[in-house]
Short mmCIF file of C-alpha atoms in Angstrom, two decimals:
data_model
loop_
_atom_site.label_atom_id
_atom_site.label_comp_id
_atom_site.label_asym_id
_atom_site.label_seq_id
_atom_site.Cartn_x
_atom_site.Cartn_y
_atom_site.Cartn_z
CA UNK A 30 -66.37 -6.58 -34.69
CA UNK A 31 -64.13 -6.03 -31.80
CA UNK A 32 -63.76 -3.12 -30.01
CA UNK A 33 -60.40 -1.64 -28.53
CA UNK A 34 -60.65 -1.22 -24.81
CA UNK A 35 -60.71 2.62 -23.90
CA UNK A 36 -57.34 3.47 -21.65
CA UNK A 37 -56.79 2.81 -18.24
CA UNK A 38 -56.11 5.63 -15.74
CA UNK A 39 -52.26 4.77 -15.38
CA UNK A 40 -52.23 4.97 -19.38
CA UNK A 41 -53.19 8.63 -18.88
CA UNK A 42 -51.18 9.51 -16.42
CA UNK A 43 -47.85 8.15 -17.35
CA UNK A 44 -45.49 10.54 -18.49
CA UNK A 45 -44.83 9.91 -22.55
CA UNK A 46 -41.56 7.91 -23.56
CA UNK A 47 -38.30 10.20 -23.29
CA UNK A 48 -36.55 10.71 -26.72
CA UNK A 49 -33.33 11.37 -24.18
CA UNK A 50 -32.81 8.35 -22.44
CA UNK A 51 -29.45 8.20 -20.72
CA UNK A 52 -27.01 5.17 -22.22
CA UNK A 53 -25.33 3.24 -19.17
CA UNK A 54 -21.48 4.60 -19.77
CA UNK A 55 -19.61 1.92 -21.66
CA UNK A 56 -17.56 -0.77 -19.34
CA UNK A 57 -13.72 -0.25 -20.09
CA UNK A 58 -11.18 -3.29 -21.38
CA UNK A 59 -8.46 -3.57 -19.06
CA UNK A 60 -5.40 -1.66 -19.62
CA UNK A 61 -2.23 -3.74 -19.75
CA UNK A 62 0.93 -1.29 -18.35
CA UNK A 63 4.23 -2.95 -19.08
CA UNK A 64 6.62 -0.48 -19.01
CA UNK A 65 7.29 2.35 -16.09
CA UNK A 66 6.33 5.46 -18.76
CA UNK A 67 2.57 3.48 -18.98
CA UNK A 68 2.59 3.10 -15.58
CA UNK A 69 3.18 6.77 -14.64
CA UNK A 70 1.18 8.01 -17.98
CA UNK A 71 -2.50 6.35 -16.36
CA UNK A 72 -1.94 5.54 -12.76
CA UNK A 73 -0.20 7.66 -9.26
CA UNK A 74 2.71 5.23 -9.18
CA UNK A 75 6.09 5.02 -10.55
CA UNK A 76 7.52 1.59 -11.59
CA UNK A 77 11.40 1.36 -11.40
CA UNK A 78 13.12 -2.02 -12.77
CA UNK A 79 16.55 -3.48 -11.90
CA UNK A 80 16.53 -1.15 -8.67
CA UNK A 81 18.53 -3.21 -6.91
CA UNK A 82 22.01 -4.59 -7.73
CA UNK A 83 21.35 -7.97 -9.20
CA UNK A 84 23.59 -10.11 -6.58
CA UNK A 85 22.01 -7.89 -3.67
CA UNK A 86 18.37 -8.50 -5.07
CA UNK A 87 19.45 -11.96 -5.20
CA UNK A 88 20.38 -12.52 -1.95
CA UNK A 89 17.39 -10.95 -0.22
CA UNK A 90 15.25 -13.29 -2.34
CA UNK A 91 17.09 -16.16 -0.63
CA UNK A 92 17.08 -15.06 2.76
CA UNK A 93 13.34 -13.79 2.75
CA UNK A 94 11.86 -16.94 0.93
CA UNK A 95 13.26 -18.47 4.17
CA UNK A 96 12.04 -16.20 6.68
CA UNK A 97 8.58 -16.74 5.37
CA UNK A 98 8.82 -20.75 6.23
CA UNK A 99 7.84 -18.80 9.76
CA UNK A 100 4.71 -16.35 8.21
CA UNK A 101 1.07 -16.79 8.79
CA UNK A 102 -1.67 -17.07 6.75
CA UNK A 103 -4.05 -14.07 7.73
CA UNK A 104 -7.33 -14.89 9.41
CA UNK A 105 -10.28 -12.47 10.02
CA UNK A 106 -14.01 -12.50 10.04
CA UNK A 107 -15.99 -11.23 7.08
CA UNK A 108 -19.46 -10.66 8.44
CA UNK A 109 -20.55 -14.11 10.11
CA UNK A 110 -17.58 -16.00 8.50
CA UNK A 111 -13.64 -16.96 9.66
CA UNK A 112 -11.90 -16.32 6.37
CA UNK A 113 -8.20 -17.02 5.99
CA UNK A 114 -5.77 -14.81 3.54
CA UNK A 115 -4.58 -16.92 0.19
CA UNK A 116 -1.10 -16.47 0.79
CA UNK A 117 1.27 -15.95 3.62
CA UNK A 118 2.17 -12.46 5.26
CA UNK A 119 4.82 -11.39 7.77
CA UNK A 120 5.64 -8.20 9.75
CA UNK A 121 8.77 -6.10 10.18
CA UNK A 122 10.21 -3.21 11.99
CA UNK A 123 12.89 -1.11 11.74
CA UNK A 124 16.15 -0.94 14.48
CA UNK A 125 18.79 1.60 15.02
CA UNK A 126 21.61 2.17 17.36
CA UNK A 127 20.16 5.07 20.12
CA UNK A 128 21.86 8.71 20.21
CA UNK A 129 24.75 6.90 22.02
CA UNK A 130 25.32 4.20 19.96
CA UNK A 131 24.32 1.72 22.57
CA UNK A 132 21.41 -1.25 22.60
CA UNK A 133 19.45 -1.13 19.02
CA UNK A 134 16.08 0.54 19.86
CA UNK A 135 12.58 0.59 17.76
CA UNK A 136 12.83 2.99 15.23
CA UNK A 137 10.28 5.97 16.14
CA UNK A 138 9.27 3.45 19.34
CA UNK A 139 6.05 1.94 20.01
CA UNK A 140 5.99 0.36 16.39
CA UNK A 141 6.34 -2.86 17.18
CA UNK A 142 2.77 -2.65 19.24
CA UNK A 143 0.88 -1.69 15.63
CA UNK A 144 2.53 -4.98 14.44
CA UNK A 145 -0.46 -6.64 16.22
CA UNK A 146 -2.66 -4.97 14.00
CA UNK A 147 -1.11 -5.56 11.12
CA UNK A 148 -2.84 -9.11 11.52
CA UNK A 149 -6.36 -7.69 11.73
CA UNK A 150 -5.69 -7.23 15.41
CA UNK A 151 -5.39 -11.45 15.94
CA UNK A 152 -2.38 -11.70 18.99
CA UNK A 153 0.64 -12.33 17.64
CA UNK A 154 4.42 -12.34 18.90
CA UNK A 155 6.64 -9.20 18.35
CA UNK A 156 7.55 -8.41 14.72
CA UNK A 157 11.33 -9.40 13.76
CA UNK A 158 13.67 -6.92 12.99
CA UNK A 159 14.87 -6.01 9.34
CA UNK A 160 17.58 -8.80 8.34
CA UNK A 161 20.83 -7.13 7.47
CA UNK A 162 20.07 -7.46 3.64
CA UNK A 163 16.76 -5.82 4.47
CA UNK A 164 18.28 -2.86 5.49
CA UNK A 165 21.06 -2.83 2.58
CA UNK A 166 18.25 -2.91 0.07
CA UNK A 167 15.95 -0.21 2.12
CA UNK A 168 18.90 2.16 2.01
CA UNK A 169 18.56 2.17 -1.70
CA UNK A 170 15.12 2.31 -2.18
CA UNK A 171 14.69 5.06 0.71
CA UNK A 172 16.66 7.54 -1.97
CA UNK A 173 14.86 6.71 -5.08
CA UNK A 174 11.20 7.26 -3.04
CA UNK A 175 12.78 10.17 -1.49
CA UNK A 176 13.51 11.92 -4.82
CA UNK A 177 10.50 10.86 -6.55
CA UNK A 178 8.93 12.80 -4.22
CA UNK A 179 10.61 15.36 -4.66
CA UNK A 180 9.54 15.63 -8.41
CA UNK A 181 5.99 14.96 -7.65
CA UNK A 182 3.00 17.77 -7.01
CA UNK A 183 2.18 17.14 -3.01
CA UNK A 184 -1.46 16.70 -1.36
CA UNK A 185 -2.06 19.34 1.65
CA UNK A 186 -2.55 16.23 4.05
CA UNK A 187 1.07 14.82 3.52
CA UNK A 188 3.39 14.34 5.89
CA UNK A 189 5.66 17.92 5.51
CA UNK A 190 8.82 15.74 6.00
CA UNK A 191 11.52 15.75 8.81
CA UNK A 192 13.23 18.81 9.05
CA UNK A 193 17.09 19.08 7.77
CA UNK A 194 19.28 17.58 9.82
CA UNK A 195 22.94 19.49 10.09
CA UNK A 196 24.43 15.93 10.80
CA UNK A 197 23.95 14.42 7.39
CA UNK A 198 25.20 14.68 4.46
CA UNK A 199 24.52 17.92 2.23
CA UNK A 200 22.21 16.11 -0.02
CA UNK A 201 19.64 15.13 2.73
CA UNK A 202 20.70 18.14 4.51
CA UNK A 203 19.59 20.86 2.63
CA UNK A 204 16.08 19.22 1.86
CA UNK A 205 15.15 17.18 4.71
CA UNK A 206 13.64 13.54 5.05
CA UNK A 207 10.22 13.33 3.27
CA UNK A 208 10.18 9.61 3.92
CA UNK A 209 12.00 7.06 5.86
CA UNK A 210 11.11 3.27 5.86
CA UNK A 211 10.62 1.75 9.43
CA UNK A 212 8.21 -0.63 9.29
CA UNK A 213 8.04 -3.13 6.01
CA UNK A 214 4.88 -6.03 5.08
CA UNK A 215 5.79 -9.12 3.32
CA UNK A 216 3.72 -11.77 1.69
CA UNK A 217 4.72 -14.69 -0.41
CA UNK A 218 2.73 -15.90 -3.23
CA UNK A 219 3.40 -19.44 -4.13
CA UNK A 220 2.03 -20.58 -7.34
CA UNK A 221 -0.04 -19.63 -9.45
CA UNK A 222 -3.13 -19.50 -7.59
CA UNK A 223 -2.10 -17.47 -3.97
CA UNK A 224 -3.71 -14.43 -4.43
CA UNK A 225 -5.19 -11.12 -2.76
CA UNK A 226 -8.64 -10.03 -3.13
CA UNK A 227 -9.05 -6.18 -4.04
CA UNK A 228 -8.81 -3.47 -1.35
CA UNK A 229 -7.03 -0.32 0.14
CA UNK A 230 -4.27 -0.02 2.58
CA UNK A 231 -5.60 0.61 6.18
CA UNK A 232 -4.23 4.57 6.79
CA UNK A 233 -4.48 3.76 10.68
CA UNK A 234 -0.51 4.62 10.91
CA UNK A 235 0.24 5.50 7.77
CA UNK A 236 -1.89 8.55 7.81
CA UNK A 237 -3.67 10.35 4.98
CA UNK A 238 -2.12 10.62 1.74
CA UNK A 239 0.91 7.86 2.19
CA UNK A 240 3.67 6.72 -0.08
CA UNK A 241 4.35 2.76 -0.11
CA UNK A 242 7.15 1.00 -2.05
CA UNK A 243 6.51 -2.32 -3.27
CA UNK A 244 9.14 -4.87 -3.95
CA UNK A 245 8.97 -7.58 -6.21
CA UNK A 246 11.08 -10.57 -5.55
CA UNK A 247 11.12 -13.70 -7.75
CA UNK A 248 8.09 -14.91 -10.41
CA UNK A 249 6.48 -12.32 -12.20
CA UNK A 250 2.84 -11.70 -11.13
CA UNK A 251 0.29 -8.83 -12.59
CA UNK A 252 -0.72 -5.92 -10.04
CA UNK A 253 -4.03 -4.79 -10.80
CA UNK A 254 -5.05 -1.51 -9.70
CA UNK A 255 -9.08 -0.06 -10.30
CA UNK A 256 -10.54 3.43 -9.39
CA UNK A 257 -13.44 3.70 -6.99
CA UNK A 258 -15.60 5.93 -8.87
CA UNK A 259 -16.62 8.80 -6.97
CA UNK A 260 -20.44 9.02 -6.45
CA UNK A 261 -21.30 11.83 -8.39
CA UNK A 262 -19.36 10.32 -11.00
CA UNK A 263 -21.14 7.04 -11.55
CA UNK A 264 -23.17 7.33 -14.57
CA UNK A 265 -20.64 9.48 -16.31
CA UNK A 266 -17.82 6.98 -16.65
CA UNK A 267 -16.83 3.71 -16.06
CA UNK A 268 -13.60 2.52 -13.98
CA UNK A 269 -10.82 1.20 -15.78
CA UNK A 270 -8.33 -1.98 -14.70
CA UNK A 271 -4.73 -1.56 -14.92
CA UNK A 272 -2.13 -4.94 -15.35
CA UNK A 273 1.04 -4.08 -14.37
CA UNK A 274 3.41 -7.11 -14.48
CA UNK A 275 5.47 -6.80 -11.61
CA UNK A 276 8.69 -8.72 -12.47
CA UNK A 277 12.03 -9.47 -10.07
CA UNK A 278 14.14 -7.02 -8.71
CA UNK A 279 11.27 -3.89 -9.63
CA UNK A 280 9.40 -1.38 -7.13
CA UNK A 281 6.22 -0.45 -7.47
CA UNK A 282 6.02 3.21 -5.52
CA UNK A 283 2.08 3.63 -4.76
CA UNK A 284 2.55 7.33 -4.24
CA UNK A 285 -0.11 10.08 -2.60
CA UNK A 286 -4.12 9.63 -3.85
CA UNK A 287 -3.35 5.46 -4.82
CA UNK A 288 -5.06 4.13 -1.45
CA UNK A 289 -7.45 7.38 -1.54
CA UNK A 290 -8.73 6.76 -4.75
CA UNK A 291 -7.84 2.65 -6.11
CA UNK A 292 -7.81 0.05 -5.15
CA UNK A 293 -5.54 -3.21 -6.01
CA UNK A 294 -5.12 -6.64 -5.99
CA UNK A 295 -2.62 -9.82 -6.46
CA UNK A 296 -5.22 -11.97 -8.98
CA UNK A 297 -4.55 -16.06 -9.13
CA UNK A 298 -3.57 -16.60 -12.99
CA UNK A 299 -4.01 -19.96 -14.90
CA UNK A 300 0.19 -20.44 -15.14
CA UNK A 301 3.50 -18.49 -14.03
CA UNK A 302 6.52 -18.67 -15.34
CA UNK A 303 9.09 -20.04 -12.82
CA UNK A 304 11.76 -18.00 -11.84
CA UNK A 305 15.39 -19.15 -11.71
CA UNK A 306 17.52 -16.81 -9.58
CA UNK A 307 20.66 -15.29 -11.38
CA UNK A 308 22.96 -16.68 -8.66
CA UNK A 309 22.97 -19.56 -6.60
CA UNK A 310 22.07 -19.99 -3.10
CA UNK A 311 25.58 -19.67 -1.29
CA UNK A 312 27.42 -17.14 1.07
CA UNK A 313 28.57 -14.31 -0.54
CA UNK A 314 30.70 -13.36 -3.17
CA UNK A 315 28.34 -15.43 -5.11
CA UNK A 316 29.88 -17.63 -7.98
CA UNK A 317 28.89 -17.54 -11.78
CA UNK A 318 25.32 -18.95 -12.76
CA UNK A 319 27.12 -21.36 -14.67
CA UNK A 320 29.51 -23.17 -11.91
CA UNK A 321 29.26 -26.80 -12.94
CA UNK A 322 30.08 -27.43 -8.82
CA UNK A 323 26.79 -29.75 -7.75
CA UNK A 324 26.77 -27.98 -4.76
CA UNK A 325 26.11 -25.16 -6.50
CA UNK A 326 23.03 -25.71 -8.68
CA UNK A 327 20.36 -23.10 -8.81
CA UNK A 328 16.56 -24.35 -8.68
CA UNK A 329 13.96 -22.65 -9.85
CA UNK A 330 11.07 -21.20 -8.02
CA UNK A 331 7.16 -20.64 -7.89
CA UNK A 332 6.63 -17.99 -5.44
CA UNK A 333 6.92 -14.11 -5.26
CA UNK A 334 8.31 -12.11 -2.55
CA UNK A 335 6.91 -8.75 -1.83
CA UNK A 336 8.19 -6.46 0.47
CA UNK A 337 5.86 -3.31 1.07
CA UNK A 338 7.81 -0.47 2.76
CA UNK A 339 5.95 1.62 4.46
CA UNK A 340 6.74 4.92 6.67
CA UNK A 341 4.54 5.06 10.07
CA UNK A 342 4.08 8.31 10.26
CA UNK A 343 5.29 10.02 14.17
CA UNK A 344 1.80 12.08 14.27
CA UNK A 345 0.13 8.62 14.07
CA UNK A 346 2.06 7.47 16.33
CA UNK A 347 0.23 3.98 18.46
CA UNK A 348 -0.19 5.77 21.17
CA UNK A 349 -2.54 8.52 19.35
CA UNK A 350 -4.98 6.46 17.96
CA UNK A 351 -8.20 6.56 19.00
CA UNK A 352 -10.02 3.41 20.70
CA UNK A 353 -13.11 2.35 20.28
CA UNK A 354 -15.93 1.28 23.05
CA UNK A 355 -14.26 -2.74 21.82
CA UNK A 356 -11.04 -1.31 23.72
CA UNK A 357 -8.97 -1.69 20.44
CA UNK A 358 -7.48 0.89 17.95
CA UNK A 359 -9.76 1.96 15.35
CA UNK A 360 -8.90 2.19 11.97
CA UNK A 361 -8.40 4.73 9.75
CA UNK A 362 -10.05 4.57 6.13
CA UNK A 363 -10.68 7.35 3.35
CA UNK A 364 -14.07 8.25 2.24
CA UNK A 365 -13.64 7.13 -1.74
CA UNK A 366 -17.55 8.06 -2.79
CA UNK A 367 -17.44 11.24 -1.97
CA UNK A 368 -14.17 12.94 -3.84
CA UNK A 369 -13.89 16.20 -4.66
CA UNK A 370 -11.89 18.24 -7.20
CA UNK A 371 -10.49 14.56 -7.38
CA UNK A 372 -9.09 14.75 -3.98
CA UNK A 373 -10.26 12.89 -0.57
CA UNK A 374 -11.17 15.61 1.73
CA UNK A 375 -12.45 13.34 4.34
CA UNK A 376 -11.12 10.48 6.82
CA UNK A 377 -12.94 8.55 9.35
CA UNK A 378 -12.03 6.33 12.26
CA UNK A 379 -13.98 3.21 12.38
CA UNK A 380 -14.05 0.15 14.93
CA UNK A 381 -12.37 -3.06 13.53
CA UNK A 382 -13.14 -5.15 16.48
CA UNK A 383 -14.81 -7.43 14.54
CA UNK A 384 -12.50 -9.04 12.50
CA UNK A 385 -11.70 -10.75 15.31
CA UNK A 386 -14.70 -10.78 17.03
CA UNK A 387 -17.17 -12.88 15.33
CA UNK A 388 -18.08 -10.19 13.06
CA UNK A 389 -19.28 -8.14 15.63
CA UNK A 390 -18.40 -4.49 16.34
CA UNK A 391 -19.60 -1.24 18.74
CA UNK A 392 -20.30 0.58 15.75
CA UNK A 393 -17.21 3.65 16.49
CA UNK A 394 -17.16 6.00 13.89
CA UNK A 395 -15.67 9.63 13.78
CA UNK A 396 -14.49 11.87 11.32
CA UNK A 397 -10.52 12.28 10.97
CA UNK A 398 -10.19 15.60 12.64
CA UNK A 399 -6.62 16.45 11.64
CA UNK A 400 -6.01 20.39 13.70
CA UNK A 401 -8.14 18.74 16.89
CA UNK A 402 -6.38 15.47 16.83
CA UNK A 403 -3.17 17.67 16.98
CA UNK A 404 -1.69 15.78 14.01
CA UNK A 405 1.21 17.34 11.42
CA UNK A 406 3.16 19.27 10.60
CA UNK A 407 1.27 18.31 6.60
CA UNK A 408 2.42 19.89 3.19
CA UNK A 409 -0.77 22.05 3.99
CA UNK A 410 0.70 23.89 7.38
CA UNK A 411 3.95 24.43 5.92
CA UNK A 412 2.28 25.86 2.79
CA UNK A 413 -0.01 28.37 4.56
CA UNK A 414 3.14 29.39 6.95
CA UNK A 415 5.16 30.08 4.29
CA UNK A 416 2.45 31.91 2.04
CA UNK A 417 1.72 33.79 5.32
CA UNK A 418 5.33 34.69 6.12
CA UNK A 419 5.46 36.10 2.19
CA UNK A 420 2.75 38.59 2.89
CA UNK A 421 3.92 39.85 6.02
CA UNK A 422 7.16 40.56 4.37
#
């Protein structure tokens, strides 16, 4: 008759089975977000279509599909590889006529030296200037960011705003500038496949907390946006993806807490839909759609323009950025993990040599020290004046 083995050691000692064992939290479908109330409902952006007059969106499609003939595909290295971008990119800053009105100078000056960086510090040739129909259409889209913002709750770390200026116009006058395009990214996707992988904006000059409009020119493509789940966080929920089809002639405004807490990608898709431009490609005033001139046929395209405005903030200005032991700026990054109260309380410099340096970096790290860097004026100093000029009262 056989006999049942008496139990091992480890038997005895191992704590009994757990009638509470913790379920993994439950992945999420994606979210699809076609209209701009779904958009603002689940995400930190707003989504504004037809922002643009048609003709004017029309002709900056034209004119930047053939500026980026001239852009570069992005190369970096990723660890011990060269990797090159899947789609083409291109670098603008913003002119103005000086207090004079003389030459045109650099808008806040010194921008067109973080153009280099841009390009994951690779050497490149000064940045062109917006093209005239650049500037048309940033004119427009500088007021509807600038009073979105004003509708919108603000993050201590924000840039406080210019203050009002007596020379313009009541309306900007009695509030001030809270943002003010001068520099503006643009990539063109052609196809169906030209993509970008996921990731966050780099904050090196944009400082904490930024605002970035995003343009959409031309095919529709989905933006797809993801949390980073904080670290305390990660066996308590599950991030969710968000589709937001980005069609022609819309803005996308990533507002405060999007690069602090998502981030977002351009994914290749099986098909597209061409897009066939509402005018044809001509000198202005455009003709009808349906001239039956030859000359004036319209043809259909594959690619999407964006244009990403973006405001360089002045207390992040090139020449305040930190350097590493490489010799090159670092770069400035939030710390996602580690939220709290669902904000990003801490920033740290980091050395970025290698993306252009086999891989390789010095290793440069330090903590965004906002008050000791001598950065501002933020939302968060103008807060605590005014609370602080209320008591003394």
């Amino acid at each position: 008759m056989p006999t049942t083995p008496p139990p091992s050691i480890l038997s005895r000692l191992r704590p009994p089975p757990s009638s509470k064992t913790k379920s993994k939290p439950k992945a999420l479908p994606p979210l699809s977000l076609p209209s701009p109330t779904l958009v603002s409902q689940h995400t930190p952006c707003t989504l504004h279509t037809s922002i643009l007059p048609p003709e004017l969106a029309c002709r900056l499609f034209y004119t930047m599909l053939d500026e980026a003939k001239e852009w570069k595909r992005n190369k970096w290295w990723l660890f011990d590889r060269l990797v090159e971008s899947p789609h083409r990119t291109g670098f603008y800053t913003r002119m103005e006529r000086d207090g004079d009105g003389g030459e045109e100078v650099d808008e806040e000056g010194g921008w067109k030296e973080a153009a280099q960086f841009w390009y994951n510090g690779r050497e490149t040739k000064a940045p062109s200037q917006f093209p005239a129909v650049m500037e048309e259409a940033c004119t427009i889209i500088e007021r509807v960011v600038n009073e979105e913002l004003r509708k919108r709750p603000r993050f201590p770390l924000e840039w406080a705003g210019y203050p009002p200026d007596q020379s313009r116009p009541n309306g900007d006058r009695d509030s001030g500038i809270l943002w003010r395009a001068n520099v503006a990214a643009s990539n063109c996707y052609e196809g169906a496949k030209e993509s970008v992988g996921y990731h966050s904006d780099s904050l090196t000059y944009l400082g904490p907390y930024p605002t970035i409009a995003s343009l959409s020119l031309g095919t529709t493509r989905i933006f797809r946006l993801r949390e980073v789940i904080p670290s305390d966080e990660i066996n308590l929920r599950q991030p969710r993806t968000y589709n937001i089809p980005v069609t022609h002639n819309s803005l996308l405004i990533m507002h405060a807490s999007t690069q602090e807490k998502f981030k977002h990608t351009v994914p290749p898709q099986p098909t597209i839909d061409l897009f066939r431009p509402p005018f044809p490609r001509q000198s202005p005033p455009f003709a009808s759609s349906s001239s039956s001139n030859p000359d004036h046929q319209i043809e259909p395209s594959n690619c999407r323009i964006n244009i990403t405005f973006r405001f360089y903030r002045p207390d992040f200005h090139p020449s305040t950025i930190p350097r590493c032991k490489c010799g090159v700026p670092a770069v400035l990054k939030p710390d996602m993990k580690n939220r709290h109260r669902g904000r990003v309380d801490r920033f740290w410099w980091h050395c970025n040599a290698g993306a252009q340096n086999e891989g390789k970096d010095c290793g440069f790290w330090k903590v965004l020290d906002m008050k000791g860097e001598g950065r501002g004026p933020c939302v968060g100093d103008v807060e605590a004046r005014v609370e602080q000029e209320n008591t003394s009262i």
